[in-house]
Each structure stands twice: as C-alpha cells, then as structure tokens.
C-alpha cells in the first residue's frame, strides 16, 4: 500500500455518511508520511468509530503526532489505534496522550507494544 495508498484511503474522510471505519494496514511500509495522511480522517463529519491497525509500519514520532490530531474529529466517539512494532518514542507517546483532550472521544484503545 505504502504512503500513496494511505493518501488514497484518507480520502474516505469525504464520505458524508461514513460512521464506522476499520483499516487493517499491518506491515504496509506506510511510515510517517502514511500516518500523516491517515490523520485527515479527523475531518470525516459523521465518523463515530475508527479502528486503524498500523503495526509494523515504521511509524515514528512525526506519524504519532499527526495521528494524535484525530482527537479533533467532530463526531469521533471510539478510537482503536494499534501502533505496535513501530518506532514511536517518548515524544510521539506524549502527543498520543493528548487524545484525552478530545471533547467527543468516549472510548480509546491504544497499543504501543514493541516501540522505541
């Protein structure tokens, strides 16, 4: 899939009636660029449930910081973000901790197993 595929998938944020989305992108060489592209899903107006599996994608601090912006999703109530086996460090973890500041988020599942 790579970063260009992630950019294409991020265009799903334009689907006005999309309320739930699961993306299983394990081991697809997305890197920070792909993670940054997927952060555009925060703009989906009706998206309430989002599950993104990004295990083993070489996502680092920049990608984690971008994904933390999912907290700004206007309708997002449930977020599952699997970043296991990437290269997220303390800086990225601090950014992801800001997900708690979301006004709409009610359920959060975050996996950072096997990171830097």
PDB file of C-alpha atoms in Angstrom, residues 54-107:
ATOM      1  CA  UNK A  54      -0.691   0.234  11.787  1.00  0.00           C
ATOM      2  CA  UNK A  55       1.518  -2.455  13.311  1.00  0.00           C
ATOM      3  CA  UNK A  56       4.975  -2.817  11.749  1.00  0.00           C
ATOM      4  CA  UNK A  57       4.842   0.242   9.504  1.00  0.00           C
ATOM      5  CA  UNK A  58       7.927   2.206  10.599  1.00  0.00           C
ATOM      6  CA  UNK A  59       5.729   4.943  12.093  1.00  0.00           C
ATOM      7  CA  UNK A  60       7.758   7.281  14.295  1.00  0.00           C
ATOM      8  CA  UNK A  61       7.197  10.393  16.358  1.00  0.00           C
ATOM      9  CA  UNK A  62       6.031  12.535  13.441  1.00  0.00           C
ATOM     10  CA  UNK A  63       3.407   9.979  12.460  1.00  0.00           C
ATOM     11  CA  UNK A  64       2.231   9.604  16.058  1.00  0.00           C
ATOM     12  CA  UNK A  65       1.963  13.384  16.409  1.00  0.00           C
ATOM     13  CA  UNK A  66      -0.183  13.534  13.283  1.00  0.00           C
ATOM     14  CA  UNK A  67      -2.417  10.683  14.471  1.00  0.00           C
ATOM     15  CA  UNK A  68      -2.911  12.485  17.783  1.00  0.00           C
ATOM     16  CA  UNK A  69      -4.836  15.098  15.788  1.00  0.00           C
ATOM     17  CA  UNK A  70      -7.617  12.528  15.429  1.00  0.00           C
ATOM     18  CA  UNK A  71      -8.774  13.984  18.752  1.00  0.00           C
ATOM     19  CA  UNK A  72     -10.234  16.840  16.697  1.00  0.00           C
ATOM     20  CA  UNK A  73     -12.694  14.572  14.869  1.00  0.00           C
ATOM     21  CA  UNK A  74     -16.061  16.259  15.437  1.00  0.00           C
ATOM     22  CA  UNK A  75     -18.110  13.066  15.820  1.00  0.00           C
ATOM     23  CA  UNK A  76     -15.433  10.538  16.834  1.00  0.00           C
ATOM     24  CA  UNK A  77     -16.593   8.568  19.899  1.00  0.00           C
ATOM     25  CA  UNK A  78     -14.467   5.409  19.697  1.00  0.00           C
ATOM     26  CA  UNK A  79     -10.854   5.103  18.529  1.00  0.00           C
ATOM     27  CA  UNK A  80      -8.704   1.986  18.374  1.00  0.00           C
ATOM     28  CA  UNK A  81      -5.166   2.721  17.246  1.00  0.00           C
ATOM     29  CA  UNK A  82      -2.638  -0.105  17.049  1.00  0.00           C
ATOM     30  CA  UNK A  83       0.898   1.196  16.639  1.00  0.00           C
ATOM     31  CA  UNK A  84       2.683  -1.920  17.862  1.00  0.00           C
ATOM     32  CA  UNK A  85       6.141  -2.695  16.466  1.00  0.00           C
ATOM     33  CA  UNK A  86       6.898   0.767  15.114  1.00  0.00           C
ATOM     34  CA  UNK A  87       9.492   3.363  16.140  1.00  0.00           C
ATOM     35  CA  UNK A  88       7.369   5.698  18.251  1.00  0.00           C
ATOM     36  CA  UNK A  89       9.426   7.249  21.042  1.00  0.00           C
ATOM     37  CA  UNK A  90       8.614   9.325  24.107  1.00  0.00           C
ATOM     38  CA  UNK A  91       7.803  12.402  22.023  1.00  0.00           C
ATOM     39  CA  UNK A  92       5.227  10.506  19.992  1.00  0.00           C
ATOM     40  CA  UNK A  93       3.764   8.897  23.108  1.00  0.00           C
ATOM     41  CA  UNK A  94       3.337  12.335  24.695  1.00  0.00           C
ATOM     42  CA  UNK A  95       1.490  13.506  21.589  1.00  0.00           C
ATOM     43  CA  UNK A  96      -0.788  10.454  21.665  1.00  0.00           C
ATOM     44  CA  UNK A  97      -1.537  11.151  25.328  1.00  0.00           C
ATOM     45  CA  UNK A  98      -3.247  14.359  24.185  1.00  0.00           C
ATOM     46  CA  UNK A  99      -6.038  12.195  22.764  1.00  0.00           C
ATOM     47  CA  UNK A 100      -7.517  12.503  26.255  1.00  0.00           C
ATOM     48  CA  UNK A 101      -8.284  16.149  25.448  1.00  0.00           C
ATOM     49  CA  UNK A 102     -10.878  15.189  22.837  1.00  0.00           C
ATOM     50  CA  UNK A 103     -14.284  16.671  23.551  1.00  0.00           C
ATOM     51  CA  UNK A 104     -16.120  13.838  21.786  1.00  0.00           C
ATOM     52  CA  UNK A 105     -13.978  10.714  22.350  1.00  0.00           C
ATOM     53  CA  UNK A 106     -15.513   8.248  24.834  1.00  0.00           C
ATOM     54  CA  UNK A 107     -13.537   5.056  24.140  1.00  0.00           C
TER      55      UNK A 107
END
